[in-house]
Amino acid sequence: MLSSKELLHLEDFLGMEQTCVKTMSFFANSVQDSQCKQLFQQLSQKGQQHMQTMSKHLNAGQSLQ
């Protein structure tokens, strides 16, 4: 069971991760170099996976309270 403080931290991390995903997507769409574009796309995808994982924990914690 997650405490309210832990839930707040997860919400903060989720917001930061969302900002990172948006930034990496922006860079992927902005660069011309294919290797850089691929790197930014991979980083964006990894961030999206992190967001999904955090969302699961956040939703599970909220339903327990």
Coordinates of C-alpha atoms in Angstrom, one line a residue:
M1 CA 0.0 0.0 0.0
L2 CA 1.3 3.4 -0.9
S3 CA 1.3 6.3 1.5
S4 CA -0.1 9.7 0.4
K5 CA 3.4 11.1 0.3
E6 CA 4.5 8.2 -2.0
L7 CA 1.5 8.9 -4.3
L8 CA 2.5 12.6 -4.4
H9 CA 6.0 11.7 -5.4
L10 CA 4.7 9.3 -8.1
E11 CA 2.5 12.2 -9.5
D12 CA 5.5 14.5 -9.6
F13 CA 7.7 11.9 -11.3
L14 CA 4.9 11.2 -13.8
G15 CA 4.8 14.9 -14.7
M16 CA 8.5 15.1 -15.1
E17 CA 8.6 12.0 -17.2
Q18 CA 5.8 13.4 -19.4
T19 CA 7.9 16.6 -19.9
C20 CA 10.9 14.4 -20.9
V21 CA 8.8 12.4 -23.4
K22 CA 7.5 15.6 -25.0
T23 CA 11.0 17.1 -25.2
M24 CA 12.5 13.9 -26.7
S25 CA 9.7 13.8 -29.3
F26 CA 10.3 17.4 -30.2
F27 CA 14.0 16.8 -30.7
A28 CA 13.3 13.7 -32.7
N29 CA 11.1 15.7 -35.0
S30 CA 13.6 18.6 -35.2
V31 CA 16.9 17.0 -36.0
Q32 CA 18.1 16.0 -39.5
D33 CA 20.7 13.4 -38.5
S34 CA 19.1 9.9 -38.6
Q35 CA 21.2 8.5 -35.7
C36 CA 20.2 11.4 -33.5
K37 CA 16.6 11.1 -34.6
Q38 CA 16.6 7.4 -33.7
L39 CA 18.2 8.1 -30.3
F40 CA 15.6 10.7 -29.4
Q41 CA 12.8 8.4 -30.6
Q42 CA 14.1 5.6 -28.4
L43 CA 14.4 7.9 -25.4
S44 CA 10.8 9.1 -25.9
Q45 CA 9.6 5.5 -26.1
K46 CA 11.5 4.5 -23.0
G47 CA 10.0 7.5 -21.2
Q48 CA 6.5 6.5 -22.4
Q49 CA 7.1 3.0 -20.9
H50 CA 8.2 4.6 -17.6
M51 CA 5.0 6.7 -17.6
Q52 CA 2.9 3.6 -18.1
T53 CA 4.6 1.8 -15.2
M54 CA 4.2 4.8 -12.9
S55 CA 0.6 5.3 -13.9
K56 CA -0.1 1.6 -12.9
H57 CA 1.4 2.2 -9.5
L58 CA -0.3 5.5 -9.0
N59 CA -3.7 4.0 -10.0
A60 CA -3.1 1.0 -7.7
G61 CA -2.2 3.2 -4.8
Q62 CA -5.2 5.5 -5.2
S63 CA -7.6 2.6 -5.3
L64 CA -6.1 1.3 -2.0
Q65 CA -6.8 4.5 -0.1

